[in-house]
Amino acid sequence: MRRLRLSAVLLAGLLGLLARAHARSAPPDPYPGYMSTTYSDPAHWLCRPDLDDEGNFGRLARVGS
């Protein structure tokens, strides 16, 4: 019984470490260096990460009206 508990604790710790390591790593880029000519233009986006929430909301409100 004691061995089973020890094994369970070690396994849980190992899985926790692996999960944290996996979450930190970025997914591989399947097309390194590729830049889309369509999507690189900010005019094609309604919500952009470089705008604050108010800027994005204003863009969406204009489209919805």
C-alpha positions as a Markdown table, in Angstrom:
| # | Residue | x | y | z |
|---|---|---|---|---|
| 1 | Met | 0.0 | 0.0 | 0.0 |
| 2 | Arg | 2.8 | 2.4 | 0.9 |
| 3 | Arg | 4.5 | 1.7 | -2.5 |
| 4 | Leu | 1.3 | 2.4 | -4.3 |
| 5 | Arg | 1.0 | 5.8 | -2.6 |
| 6 | Leu | 4.6 | 6.7 | -3.3 |
| 7 | Ser | 4.2 | 5.7 | -6.9 |
| 8 | Ala | 1.0 | 7.8 | -7.3 |
| 9 | Val | 2.7 | 10.8 | -5.7 |
| 10 | Leu | 5.8 | 10.5 | -7.9 |
| 11 | Leu | 3.6 | 10.0 | -11.0 |
| 12 | Ala | 1.5 | 13.0 | -10.2 |
| 13 | Gly | 4.6 | 15.2 | -9.7 |
| 14 | Leu | 6.1 | 14.0 | -12.9 |
| 15 | Leu | 2.9 | 14.7 | -14.9 |
| 16 | Gly | 2.7 | 18.1 | -13.3 |
| 17 | Leu | 6.2 | 19.0 | -14.4 |
| 18 | Leu | 5.6 | 17.7 | -17.9 |
| 19 | Ala | 2.3 | 19.7 | -18.2 |
| 20 | Arg | 4.1 | 22.9 | -17.1 |
| 21 | Ala | 7.0 | 22.4 | -19.5 |
| 22 | His | 4.5 | 21.7 | -22.4 |
| 23 | Ala | 2.4 | 24.8 | -21.6 |
| 24 | Arg | 5.5 | 27.0 | -21.7 |
| 25 | Ser | 6.8 | 25.8 | -25.1 |
| 26 | Ala | 5.5 | 27.6 | -28.2 |
| 27 | Pro | 3.9 | 25.5 | -30.9 |
| 28 | Pro | 6.2 | 24.9 | -33.9 |
| 29 | Asp | 5.9 | 27.3 | -36.8 |
| 30 | Pro | 5.0 | 25.2 | -39.9 |
| 31 | Tyr | 6.0 | 28.0 | -42.3 |
| 32 | Pro | 8.9 | 29.9 | -40.8 |
| 33 | Gly | 9.4 | 33.3 | -42.4 |
| 34 | Tyr | 6.1 | 33.3 | -44.2 |
| 35 | Met | 4.2 | 36.7 | -44.2 |
| 36 | Ser | 0.6 | 36.8 | -45.5 |
| 37 | Thr | 0.0 | 39.7 | -47.9 |
| 38 | Thr | -3.7 | 39.6 | -47.1 |
| 39 | Tyr | -3.7 | 39.3 | -43.3 |
| 40 | Ser | -0.6 | 41.5 | -42.7 |
| 41 | Asp | -2.7 | 44.6 | -43.5 |
| 42 | Pro | -4.4 | 45.8 | -40.3 |
| 43 | Ala | -7.4 | 47.0 | -42.3 |
| 44 | His | -8.5 | 43.4 | -42.8 |
| 45 | Trp | -9.0 | 42.8 | -39.1 |
| 46 | Leu | -11.9 | 43.8 | -36.9 |
| 47 | Cys | -10.2 | 43.0 | -33.6 |
| 48 | Arg | -6.5 | 43.5 | -33.3 |
| 49 | Pro | -4.2 | 42.8 | -30.3 |
| 50 | Asp | -2.4 | 46.1 | -30.8 |
| 51 | Leu | -5.6 | 48.1 | -30.1 |
| 52 | Asp | -7.1 | 48.5 | -26.6 |
| 53 | Asp | -10.6 | 47.2 | -25.9 |
| 54 | Glu | -12.3 | 50.5 | -26.8 |
| 55 | Gly | -10.6 | 50.7 | -30.2 |
| 56 | Asn | -11.7 | 47.2 | -31.0 |
| 57 | Phe | -15.2 | 47.8 | -29.7 |
| 58 | Gly | -15.5 | 50.9 | -31.9 |
| 59 | Arg | -14.5 | 49.0 | -35.0 |
| 60 | Leu | -17.0 | 46.3 | -34.2 |
| 61 | Ala | -19.8 | 48.8 | -33.5 |
| 62 | Arg | -19.3 | 50.4 | -36.9 |
| 63 | Val | -19.5 | 47.0 | -38.7 |
| 64 | Gly | -22.7 | 46.0 | -36.8 |
| 65 | Ser | -24.6 | 49.2 | -37.6 |
